[in-house]
């Protein structure tokens, strides 16, 4: 992640309409996943940063994280002891398996995501799952992807292929933020005409921020069946 973006990220996460709506969607999805899972439930957040999602996740059970950025872990406050500094590989060997492993905007940074997914699969309890979000469609690539050091954006089909290679199957795949596709496409066209460096997102005024949250919240409730969006959310399970 770009250093300027990393510095702004905590405030964006707490206040910006996109992150607020995404968190609501994720919490609803996690609640459905864990509805029939017995306690104690265990959640692992891969690429958790400073653990900004942990306060919301703790309602479901015990939360742990993995993060490779030492500076982010240092900012985690009371959640720092719950975060393993490193990678999800052979160096990470928890005492117990997990009901849900989160990979939220992680896989798009990897040229070869299958090893990460295979290792995550081995850490799941029987019947557990991996919840994934990624940016969708390479034709929506903008300088925001460059700023975030993305390697690719995904389609449902590409995600199924990737998960199959890791011994996983798609239990559910939903595109998110459908109404942002057209504005995102316009940004891509404008960027092709004007060469300028990418900029860090800004939090709009309170009324617009609230209005966009309301719009996208309702859009998810009514339009999540649509076959397009700027993000893709996937629930993956073992075969």
Coordinates of C-alpha atoms in Angstrom, one line a residue:
X1 CA 0.0 0.0 0.0
X2 CA 1.2 3.5 -0.8
X3 CA 2.5 5.3 2.3
X4 CA 0.2 8.3 2.0
X5 CA -2.8 5.9 1.6
X6 CA -1.6 3.8 4.6
X7 CA -1.5 7.0 6.7
X8 CA -5.0 8.0 5.8
X9 CA -6.5 4.5 5.9
X10 CA -7.6 4.3 9.6
X11 CA -9.7 7.5 9.2
X12 CA -11.1 6.3 5.9
X13 CA -12.0 2.9 7.4
X14 CA -13.9 4.5 10.3
X15 CA -15.8 7.2 8.4
X16 CA -15.8 6.8 4.6
X17 CA -19.1 5.5 3.1
X18 CA -17.5 2.7 1.1
X19 CA -15.8 1.1 4.1
X20 CA -18.8 1.6 6.3
X21 CA -21.1 -0.2 3.9
X22 CA -18.6 -2.9 3.2
X23 CA -18.3 -3.6 6.9
X24 CA -22.1 -3.9 7.2
X25 CA -22.2 -6.4 4.4
X26 CA -19.4 -8.4 5.8
X27 CA -20.9 -8.6 9.3
X28 CA -24.2 -9.8 7.8
X29 CA -22.4 -12.5 5.8
X30 CA -20.3 -13.6 8.8
X31 CA -23.4 -13.8 10.9
X32 CA -25.0 -16.1 8.4
X33 CA -21.9 -18.3 8.1
X34 CA -21.6 -18.7 11.9
X35 CA -25.3 -19.0 12.6
X36 CA -25.2 -22.8 13.1
X37 CA -21.6 -23.0 14.3
X38 CA -21.1 -24.1 18.0
X39 CA -19.1 -21.9 20.5
X40 CA -16.4 -21.2 20.9
X41 CA -16.1 -19.7 17.5
X42 CA -12.7 -18.7 16.1
X43 CA -12.0 -16.1 13.4
X44 CA -8.7 -15.3 11.6
X45 CA -8.4 -12.1 9.7
X46 CA -5.5 -12.4 7.2
X47 CA -3.9 -9.0 6.3
X48 CA -5.8 -7.4 9.2
X49 CA -3.6 -4.2 9.4
X50 CA -4.1 -2.6 12.7
X51 CA -7.1 -4.7 13.6
X52 CA -9.6 -2.1 12.8
X53 CA -12.3 -4.7 12.1
X54 CA -11.7 -6.6 15.4
X55 CA -14.1 -4.5 17.6
X56 CA -17.0 -5.4 15.3
X57 CA -15.8 -9.1 14.9
X58 CA -15.5 -9.8 18.6
X59 CA -19.3 -10.3 19.0
X60 CA -18.9 -13.5 17.0
X61 CA -16.1 -15.1 19.1
X62 CA -12.4 -15.1 19.5
X63 CA -10.6 -13.0 16.9
X64 CA -7.0 -13.3 15.7
X65 CA -5.1 -11.7 12.8
X66 CA -2.0 -11.9 10.6
X67 CA -0.3 -8.9 9.3
X68 CA 3.1 -8.4 7.6
X69 CA 3.4 -4.7 8.1
X70 CA 5.1 -4.0 11.5
X71 CA 4.0 -0.4 11.6
X72 CA 0.3 -1.4 11.2
X73 CA 0.6 -4.0 14.0
X74 CA 2.2 -1.4 16.3
X75 CA -0.9 0.8 15.9
X76 CA -3.3 -2.0 16.9
X77 CA -3.6 -1.0 20.6
X78 CA -5.3 -3.6 22.7
X79 CA -5.6 -6.0 19.8
X80 CA -1.8 -6.1 19.2
X81 CA -1.4 -9.4 21.2
X82 CA -4.0 -11.0 18.9
X83 CA -2.0 -10.3 15.7
X84 CA 0.8 -12.5 14.4
X85 CA 3.5 -10.4 12.6
X86 CA 4.3 -12.3 9.5
X87 CA 2.8 -14.3 6.6
X88 CA 0.2 -17.0 6.4
X89 CA 2.6 -19.8 5.6
X90 CA 4.4 -22.6 7.4
X91 CA 5.7 -20.1 10.1
X92 CA 2.1 -19.7 11.3
X93 CA 0.9 -22.7 13.3
X94 CA -2.1 -21.8 15.7
X95 CA -3.1 -24.0 18.6
X96 CA -6.6 -24.4 17.2
X97 CA -8.4 -24.3 13.9
X98 CA -10.8 -21.6 12.7
X99 CA -14.5 -21.4 11.8
X100 CA -13.9 -18.5 9.4
X101 CA -10.8 -17.1 7.8
X102 CA -11.1 -13.6 6.3
X103 CA -9.1 -12.5 3.3
X104 CA -10.5 -9.0 2.7
X105 CA -8.9 -7.3 -0.2
X106 CA -5.8 -9.5 0.0
X107 CA -5.7 -11.9 -3.0
X108 CA -5.5 -9.1 -5.6
X109 CA -2.0 -8.3 -4.3
X110 CA -0.7 -11.8 -5.1
X111 CA 0.6 -13.1 -8.4
X112 CA 0.1 -16.7 -7.1
X113 CA -2.7 -16.8 -4.4
X114 CA -3.1 -20.6 -4.4
X115 CA -0.3 -21.4 -1.8
X116 CA -1.9 -18.9 0.6
X117 CA -5.4 -20.4 0.1
X118 CA -4.1 -23.9 0.5
X119 CA -2.5 -23.1 3.8
X120 CA -5.7 -21.3 4.9
X121 CA -7.7 -24.4 4.0
X122 CA -5.6 -26.5 6.4
X123 CA -6.4 -24.2 9.2
X124 CA -10.2 -24.5 8.9
X125 CA -12.4 -26.5 11.3
X126 CA -14.6 -29.1 9.6
X127 CA -17.3 -27.2 7.8
X128 CA -15.4 -23.9 8.1
X129 CA -15.0 -21.4 5.3
X130 CA -13.0 -18.6 3.9
X131 CA -14.6 -15.2 3.2
X132 CA -12.9 -13.3 0.5
X133 CA -13.3 -9.8 -1.0
X134 CA -11.5 -8.6 -4.1
X135 CA -11.8 -5.8 -6.6
X136 CA -13.8 -6.9 -9.7
X137 CA -13.1 -6.8 -13.5
X138 CA -9.7 -5.8 -14.9
X139 CA -11.5 -3.4 -17.3
X140 CA -12.2 -1.3 -14.2
X141 CA -8.5 -0.9 -13.4
X142 CA -7.6 2.6 -12.3
X143 CA -4.7 4.4 -10.7
X144 CA -6.3 3.5 -7.4
X145 CA -5.2 -0.1 -8.2
X146 CA -1.7 1.1 -8.9
X147 CA -1.6 3.0 -5.6
X148 CA -2.6 -0.1 -3.7
X149 CA -0.1 -2.3 -5.5
X150 CA -2.8 -4.6 -7.0
X151 CA -1.8 -7.4 -9.4
X152 CA -5.2 -8.2 -10.8
X153 CA -9.0 -7.7 -10.4
X154 CA -11.2 -10.8 -10.4
X155 CA -14.4 -12.1 -12.0
X156 CA -16.5 -14.9 -10.5
X157 CA -15.1 -17.3 -13.1
X158 CA -11.5 -16.4 -12.4
X159 CA -12.1 -16.7 -8.6
X160 CA -13.6 -20.2 -9.1
X161 CA -10.6 -21.3 -11.1
X162 CA -8.2 -19.9 -8.4
X163 CA -10.1 -21.6 -5.6
X164 CA -10.3 -24.9 -7.4
X165 CA -6.5 -24.9 -7.7
X166 CA -6.3 -24.6 -3.9
X167 CA -8.7 -27.4 -3.3
X168 CA -11.7 -25.1 -2.5
X169 CA -15.1 -24.5 -4.0
X170 CA -17.3 -21.5 -4.2
X171 CA -20.3 -21.7 -1.9
X172 CA -21.5 -18.2 -2.8
X173 CA -20.2 -15.3 -5.0
X174 CA -21.8 -11.9 -5.0
X175 CA -20.8 -8.7 -6.8
X176 CA -21.0 -5.6 -4.7
X177 CA -21.3 -1.8 -5.4
X178 CA -23.1 -2.2 -8.8
X179 CA -23.9 1.5 -9.1
X180 CA -20.2 2.4 -8.9
X181 CA -19.4 0.6 -12.1
X182 CA -20.3 3.4 -14.4
X183 CA -18.4 6.1 -12.4
X184 CA -15.4 3.8 -12.1
X185 CA -15.4 3.3 -15.9
X186 CA -15.6 7.0 -16.5
X187 CA -12.6 7.5 -14.1
X188 CA -10.7 4.9 -16.2
X189 CA -11.4 6.8 -19.4
X190 CA -10.4 10.1 -17.9
X191 CA -7.2 8.7 -16.6
X192 CA -6.3 7.4 -20.0
X193 CA -6.6 11.0 -21.3
X194 CA -5.0 12.8 -18.4
X195 CA -1.7 11.6 -17.0
X196 CA -1.6 12.4 -13.3
X197 CA -0.5 10.6 -10.1
X198 CA -3.2 8.8 -8.1
X199 CA -4.7 10.5 -5.1
X200 CA -5.8 9.2 -1.7
X201 CA -9.6 9.0 -1.4
X202 CA -11.3 11.7 0.6
X203 CA -14.2 11.6 3.0
X204 CA -17.1 13.7 1.6
X205 CA -19.2 16.0 3.6
X206 CA -21.5 14.4 6.2
X207 CA -24.7 14.7 4.2
X208 CA -23.2 13.1 1.1
X209 CA -21.4 10.5 3.1
X210 CA -24.6 9.5 4.8
X211 CA -26.6 9.6 1.5
X212 CA -24.1 7.3 -0.2
X213 CA -24.2 4.9 2.7
X214 CA -28.0 4.7 2.5
X215 CA -28.0 4.2 -1.2
X216 CA -25.4 1.4 -1.3
X217 CA -27.0 -0.3 1.7
X218 CA -30.3 -0.5 -0.1
X219 CA -28.6 -1.4 -3.3
X220 CA -27.1 -4.5 -1.6
X221 CA -30.4 -5.5 -0.2
X222 CA -32.1 -5.3 -3.6
X223 CA -29.5 -5.8 -6.3
X224 CA -26.9 -8.3 -5.1
X225 CA -28.1 -10.8 -7.7
X226 CA -26.8 -8.6 -10.5
X227 CA -23.8 -10.0 -12.5
X228 CA -21.5 -7.0 -12.1
X229 CA -20.0 -4.7 -9.6
X230 CA -16.8 -3.0 -8.6
X231 CA -16.0 -5.7 -5.9
X232 CA -16.6 -9.4 -5.5
X233 CA -17.4 -11.2 -2.3
X234 CA -16.9 -15.0 -2.1
X235 CA -17.6 -17.6 0.5
X236 CA -15.3 -20.6 -0.2
X237 CA -15.4 -24.1 1.4
X238 CA -13.4 -27.3 1.3
X239 CA -14.5 -29.9 -1.2

